[in-house]
Structure formats: C-alpha cells, structure tokens
Short mmCIF file of C-alpha atoms in Angstrom, two decimals:
data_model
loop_
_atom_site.label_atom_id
_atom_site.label_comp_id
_atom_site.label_asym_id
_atom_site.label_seq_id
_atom_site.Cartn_x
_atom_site.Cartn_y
_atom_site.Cartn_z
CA UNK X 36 -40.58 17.87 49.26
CA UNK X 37 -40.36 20.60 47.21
CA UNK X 38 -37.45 22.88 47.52
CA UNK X 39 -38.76 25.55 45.08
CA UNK X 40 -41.51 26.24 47.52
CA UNK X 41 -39.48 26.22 50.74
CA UNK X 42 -37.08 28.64 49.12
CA UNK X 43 -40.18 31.48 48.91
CA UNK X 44 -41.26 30.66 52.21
CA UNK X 45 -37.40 31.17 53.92
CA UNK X 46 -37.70 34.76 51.86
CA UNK X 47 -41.50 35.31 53.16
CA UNK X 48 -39.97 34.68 56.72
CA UNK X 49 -37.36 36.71 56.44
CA UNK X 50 -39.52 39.67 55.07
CA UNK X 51 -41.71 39.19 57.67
CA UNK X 52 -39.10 39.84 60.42
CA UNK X 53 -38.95 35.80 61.26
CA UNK X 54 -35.22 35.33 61.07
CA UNK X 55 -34.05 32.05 62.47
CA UNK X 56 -30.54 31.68 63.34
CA UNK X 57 -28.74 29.42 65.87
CA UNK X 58 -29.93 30.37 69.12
CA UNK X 59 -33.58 30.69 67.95
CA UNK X 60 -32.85 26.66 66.64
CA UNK X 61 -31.61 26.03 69.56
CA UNK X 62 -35.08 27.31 71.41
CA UNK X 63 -37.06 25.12 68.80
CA UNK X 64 -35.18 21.88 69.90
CA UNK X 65 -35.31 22.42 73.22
CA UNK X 66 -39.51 22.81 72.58
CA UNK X 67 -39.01 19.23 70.91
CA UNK X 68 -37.27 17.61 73.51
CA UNK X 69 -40.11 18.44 75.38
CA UNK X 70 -42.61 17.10 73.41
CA UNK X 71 -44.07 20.15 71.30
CA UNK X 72 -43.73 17.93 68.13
CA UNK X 73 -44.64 21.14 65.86
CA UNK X 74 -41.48 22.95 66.61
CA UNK X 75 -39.82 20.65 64.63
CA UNK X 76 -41.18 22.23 61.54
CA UNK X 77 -39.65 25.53 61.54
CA UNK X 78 -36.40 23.74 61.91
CA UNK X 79 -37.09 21.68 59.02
CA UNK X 80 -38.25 24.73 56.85
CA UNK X 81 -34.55 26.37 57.85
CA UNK X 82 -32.60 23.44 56.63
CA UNK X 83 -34.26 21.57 54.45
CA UNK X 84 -32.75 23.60 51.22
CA UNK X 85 -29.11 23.38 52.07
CA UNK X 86 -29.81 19.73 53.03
CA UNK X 87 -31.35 19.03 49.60
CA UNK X 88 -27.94 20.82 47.93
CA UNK X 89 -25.46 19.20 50.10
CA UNK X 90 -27.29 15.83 49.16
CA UNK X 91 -27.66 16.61 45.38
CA UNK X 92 -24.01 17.69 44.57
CA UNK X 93 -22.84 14.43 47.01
CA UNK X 94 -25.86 11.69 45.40
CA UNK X 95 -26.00 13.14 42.04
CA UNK X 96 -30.04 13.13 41.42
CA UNK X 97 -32.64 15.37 42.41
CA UNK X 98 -34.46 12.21 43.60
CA UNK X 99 -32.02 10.63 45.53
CA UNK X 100 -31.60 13.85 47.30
CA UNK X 101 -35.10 14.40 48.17
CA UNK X 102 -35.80 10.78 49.87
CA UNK X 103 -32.61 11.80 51.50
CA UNK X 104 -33.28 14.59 52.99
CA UNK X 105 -36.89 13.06 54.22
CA UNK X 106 -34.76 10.40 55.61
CA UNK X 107 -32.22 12.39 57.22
CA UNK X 108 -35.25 14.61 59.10
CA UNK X 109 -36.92 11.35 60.04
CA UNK X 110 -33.64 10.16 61.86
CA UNK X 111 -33.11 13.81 63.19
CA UNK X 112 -36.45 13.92 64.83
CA UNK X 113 -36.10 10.16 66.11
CA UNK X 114 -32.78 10.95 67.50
CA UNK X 115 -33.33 14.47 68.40
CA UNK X 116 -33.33 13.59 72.29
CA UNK X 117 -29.35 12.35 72.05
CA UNK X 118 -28.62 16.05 71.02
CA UNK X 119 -27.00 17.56 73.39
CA UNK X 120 -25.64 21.54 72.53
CA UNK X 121 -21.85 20.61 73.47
CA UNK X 122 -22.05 20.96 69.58
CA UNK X 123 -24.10 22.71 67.38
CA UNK X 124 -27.13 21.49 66.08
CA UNK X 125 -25.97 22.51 62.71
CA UNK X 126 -23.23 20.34 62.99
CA UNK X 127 -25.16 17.62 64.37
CA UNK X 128 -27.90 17.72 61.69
CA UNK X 129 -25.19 17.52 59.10
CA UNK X 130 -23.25 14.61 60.79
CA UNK X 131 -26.95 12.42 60.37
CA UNK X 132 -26.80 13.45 56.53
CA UNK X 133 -23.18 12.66 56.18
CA UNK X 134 -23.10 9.35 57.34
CA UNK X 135 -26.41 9.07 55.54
CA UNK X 136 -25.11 9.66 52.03
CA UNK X 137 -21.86 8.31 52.14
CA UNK X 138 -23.31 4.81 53.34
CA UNK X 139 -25.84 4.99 50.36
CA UNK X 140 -23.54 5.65 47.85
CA UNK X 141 -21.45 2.70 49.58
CA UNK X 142 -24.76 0.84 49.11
CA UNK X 143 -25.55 1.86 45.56
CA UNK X 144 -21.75 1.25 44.55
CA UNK X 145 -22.04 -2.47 45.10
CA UNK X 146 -25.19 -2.87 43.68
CA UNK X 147 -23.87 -0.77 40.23
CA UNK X 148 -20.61 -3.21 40.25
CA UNK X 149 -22.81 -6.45 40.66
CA UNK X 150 -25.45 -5.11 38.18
CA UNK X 151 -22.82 -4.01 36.08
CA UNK X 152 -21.06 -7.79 36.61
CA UNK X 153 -24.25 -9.95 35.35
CA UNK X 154 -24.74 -7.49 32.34
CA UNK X 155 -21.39 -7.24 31.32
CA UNK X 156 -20.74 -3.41 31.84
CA UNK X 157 -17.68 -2.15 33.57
CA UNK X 158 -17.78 1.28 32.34
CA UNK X 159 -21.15 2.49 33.08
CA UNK X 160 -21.46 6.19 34.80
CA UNK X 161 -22.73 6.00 38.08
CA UNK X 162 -24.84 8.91 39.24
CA UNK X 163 -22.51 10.46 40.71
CA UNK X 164 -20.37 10.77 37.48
CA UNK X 165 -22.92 11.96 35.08
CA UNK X 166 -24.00 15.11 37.96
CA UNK X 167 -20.37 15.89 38.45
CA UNK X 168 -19.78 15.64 34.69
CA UNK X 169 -22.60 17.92 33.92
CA UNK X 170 -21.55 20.37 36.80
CA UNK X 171 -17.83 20.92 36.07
CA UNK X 172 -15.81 20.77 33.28
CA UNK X 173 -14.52 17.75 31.92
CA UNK X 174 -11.39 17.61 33.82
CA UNK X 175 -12.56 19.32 36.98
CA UNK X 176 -15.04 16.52 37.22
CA UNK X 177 -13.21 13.60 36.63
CA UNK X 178 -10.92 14.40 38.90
CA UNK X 179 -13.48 14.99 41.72
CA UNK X 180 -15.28 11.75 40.24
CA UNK X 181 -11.94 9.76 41.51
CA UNK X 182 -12.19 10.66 45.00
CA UNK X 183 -13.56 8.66 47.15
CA UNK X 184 -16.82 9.40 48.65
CA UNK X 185 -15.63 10.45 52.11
CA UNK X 186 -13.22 12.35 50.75
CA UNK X 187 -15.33 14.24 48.18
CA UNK X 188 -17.64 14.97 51.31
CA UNK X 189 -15.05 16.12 52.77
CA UNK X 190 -14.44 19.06 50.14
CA UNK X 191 -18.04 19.62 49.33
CA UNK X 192 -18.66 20.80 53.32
CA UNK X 193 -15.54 22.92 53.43
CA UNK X 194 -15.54 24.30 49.86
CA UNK X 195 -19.48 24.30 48.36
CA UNK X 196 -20.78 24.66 52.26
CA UNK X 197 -18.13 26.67 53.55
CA UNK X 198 -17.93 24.64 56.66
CA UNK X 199 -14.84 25.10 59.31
CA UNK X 200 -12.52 22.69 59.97
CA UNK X 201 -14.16 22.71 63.57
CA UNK X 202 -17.57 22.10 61.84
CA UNK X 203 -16.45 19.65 59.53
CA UNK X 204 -14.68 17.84 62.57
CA UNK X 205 -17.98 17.96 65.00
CA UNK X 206 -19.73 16.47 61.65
CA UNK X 207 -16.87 13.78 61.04
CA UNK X 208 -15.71 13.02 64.69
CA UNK X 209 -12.19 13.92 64.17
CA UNK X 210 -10.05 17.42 65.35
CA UNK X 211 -9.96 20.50 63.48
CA UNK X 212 -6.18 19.96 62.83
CA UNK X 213 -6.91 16.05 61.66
CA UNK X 214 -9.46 17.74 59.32
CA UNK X 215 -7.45 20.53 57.95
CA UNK X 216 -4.82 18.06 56.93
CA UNK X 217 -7.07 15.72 54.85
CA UNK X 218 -8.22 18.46 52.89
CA UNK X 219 -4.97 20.08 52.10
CA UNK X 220 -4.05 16.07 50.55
CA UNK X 221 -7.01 16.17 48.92
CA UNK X 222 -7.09 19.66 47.85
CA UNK X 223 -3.48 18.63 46.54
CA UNK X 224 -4.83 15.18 44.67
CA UNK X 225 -7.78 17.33 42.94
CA UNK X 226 -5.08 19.40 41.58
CA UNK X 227 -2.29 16.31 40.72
CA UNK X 228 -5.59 14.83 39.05
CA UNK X 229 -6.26 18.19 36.91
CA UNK X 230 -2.67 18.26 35.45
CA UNK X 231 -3.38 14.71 34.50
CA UNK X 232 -6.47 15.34 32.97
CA UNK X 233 -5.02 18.18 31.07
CA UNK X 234 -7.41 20.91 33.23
CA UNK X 235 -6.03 24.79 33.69
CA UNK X 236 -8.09 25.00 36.75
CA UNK X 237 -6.80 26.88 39.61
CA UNK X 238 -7.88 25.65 43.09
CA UNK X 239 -10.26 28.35 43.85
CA UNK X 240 -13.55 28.40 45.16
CA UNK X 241 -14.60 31.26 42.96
CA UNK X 242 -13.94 29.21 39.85
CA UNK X 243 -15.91 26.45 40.79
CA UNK X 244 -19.11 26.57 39.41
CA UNK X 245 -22.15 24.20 40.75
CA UNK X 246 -25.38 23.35 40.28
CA UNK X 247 -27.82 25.39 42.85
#
C-alpha cells in the first residue's frame, strides 16, 4: 500500500469532478452489501490515507501502519454486513482501526517487556517513543509517551483528526459527555506532565506539530 500514490489519485478524483463524501460512501456500501465486491474500492481509495496517519502517529512505524491499515480494510470488508447507518460509516471504519491498534500495541507491549526481561533491558524505547520523540519536542513527547494507549487515542482522534466528541463516542462506545470529560483530564495530565518536564507548551492544536 502505497500512500504516496493514493494521495495523487484522491487529487486526480477530485479534479475530475469525482468528489466522494458521506452520502456517496454511504451508496458504495450499500452496493457491497449487495454483493458488488468492487465498490469497496473507491471506499478504500477515500480512507486509506487518513487511516495510514491515524495508524502511524498511534503505532509509531510506517510499517506497522501499513499492515494495519490492510488489516483494518480486511476486517471492514468481512464485517461490512453488521454496518448498519444508525452511525456513520466514518465512525464505524474508525472504531475497527481503534480497537485494532490499541490491542496491538497491548500485544507488542508485552512482548517488548518480556524481550526486554530475558535480555536485561528495562529502558529500551518502544516504537511508539522514538515516533513521538522525533515528532514533538522533547517534553511534548514524553509527556504524550506516558499516556496510556487508549488515552493517547483518545487525543489523537479529537486533536490530530479533529473528531467530535459524538464521533469519538460512536468510535469508543461511550456518550459524547463521557468523552468530553476524559479528554479535558487528559488534556489537563498532558499539561501537569509538560510543567514537569520543564515544556513552555501551550495546549493548542496550532502548536502541535506532526508528522504527515
């Protein structure tokens, strides 16, 4: 999967007239419910770049994030006739690759801290350190570094993704007001951690600069 490429064809698509946008995604789902197998690519071409971002700034390698994202289609496309458009499909797409990443970092975790047991290391960087390390500044990513996985989901969808607190709580299972409350606690422990670390980081989204 190349996400160079699928970035010229979204422009070529969108020179061409061939905007996609919810309700058109919605058609193309409906055609794959039905069996037109094919209309599952044009879906994949719309999300397969922000799928590959939200991945990459969550796994930490370019690698990881591309078998991700083939994974997280695969289970989309096995799945696809449990959708059902009380949400959106946006939302339900990104609920597959949440659950998706945060259980393989849970997964890679363990084997890091027994790998890291039998040789002796306890203060290796995991991936996840070494991309957030060479994405922020020092103190801005150590203190994202300490969050917990779920949590640092959390803030990539509503910060780096700009999802809604509805979104984010169609994608997590739990209310918009549930979800607005965990971020403001973790929005306040990213900022507790930055005094800490000795950052002069405001909490804006403007200053946060990421990989793309």
């Amino acid at each position: 999967m190349d996400c160079y490429i699928d970035i010229h064809v979204i422009k070529l698509l969108k020179r061409r007239g061939k905007i996609i946008d919810s309700t058109t995604i919605e058609e193309y789902v409906h055609q794959v419910q039905a069996g037109q197998a094919r209309a599952f690519i044009p879906i994949v071409k719309y999300y397969q770049q922000q799928m590959y971002i939200y991945c990459c700034r969550l796994l930490g390698s370019d690698q990881d994030a591309e078998d991700a994202v083939q994974d997280i289609f695969l289970s989309a496309y096995k799945s696809i006739s449990s959708y059902k458009p009380e949400v959106s499909f946006n939302a339900w797409l990104y609920k597959i690759a949440y659950h998706h990443c945060v259980n393989l970092i849970h997964r890679r975790q363990l084997y890091e801290k027994i790998g890291r047991l039998m040789k002796g290391q306890f203060f290796e960087e995991s991936a996840e350190q070494k991309f957030l390390r060479g994405a922020f500044s020092e103190p801005l990513s150590r203190a994202l570094a300490s969050l917990p996985v779920a949590e640092r989901s959390l803030l990539i969808l509503h910060v780096f993704h700009e999802k809604t607190y509805k979104d984010i709580g169609e994608i997590t299972g739990k209310s918009p007001e549930a979800i607005r409350k965990k971020i403001v606690r973790i929005k306040k422990k990213v900022k507790d951690k930055l005094h800490t670390y000795g950052g002069e980081e405001r909490w804006e989204t403007s200053l946060i600069q990421t990989k793309s």
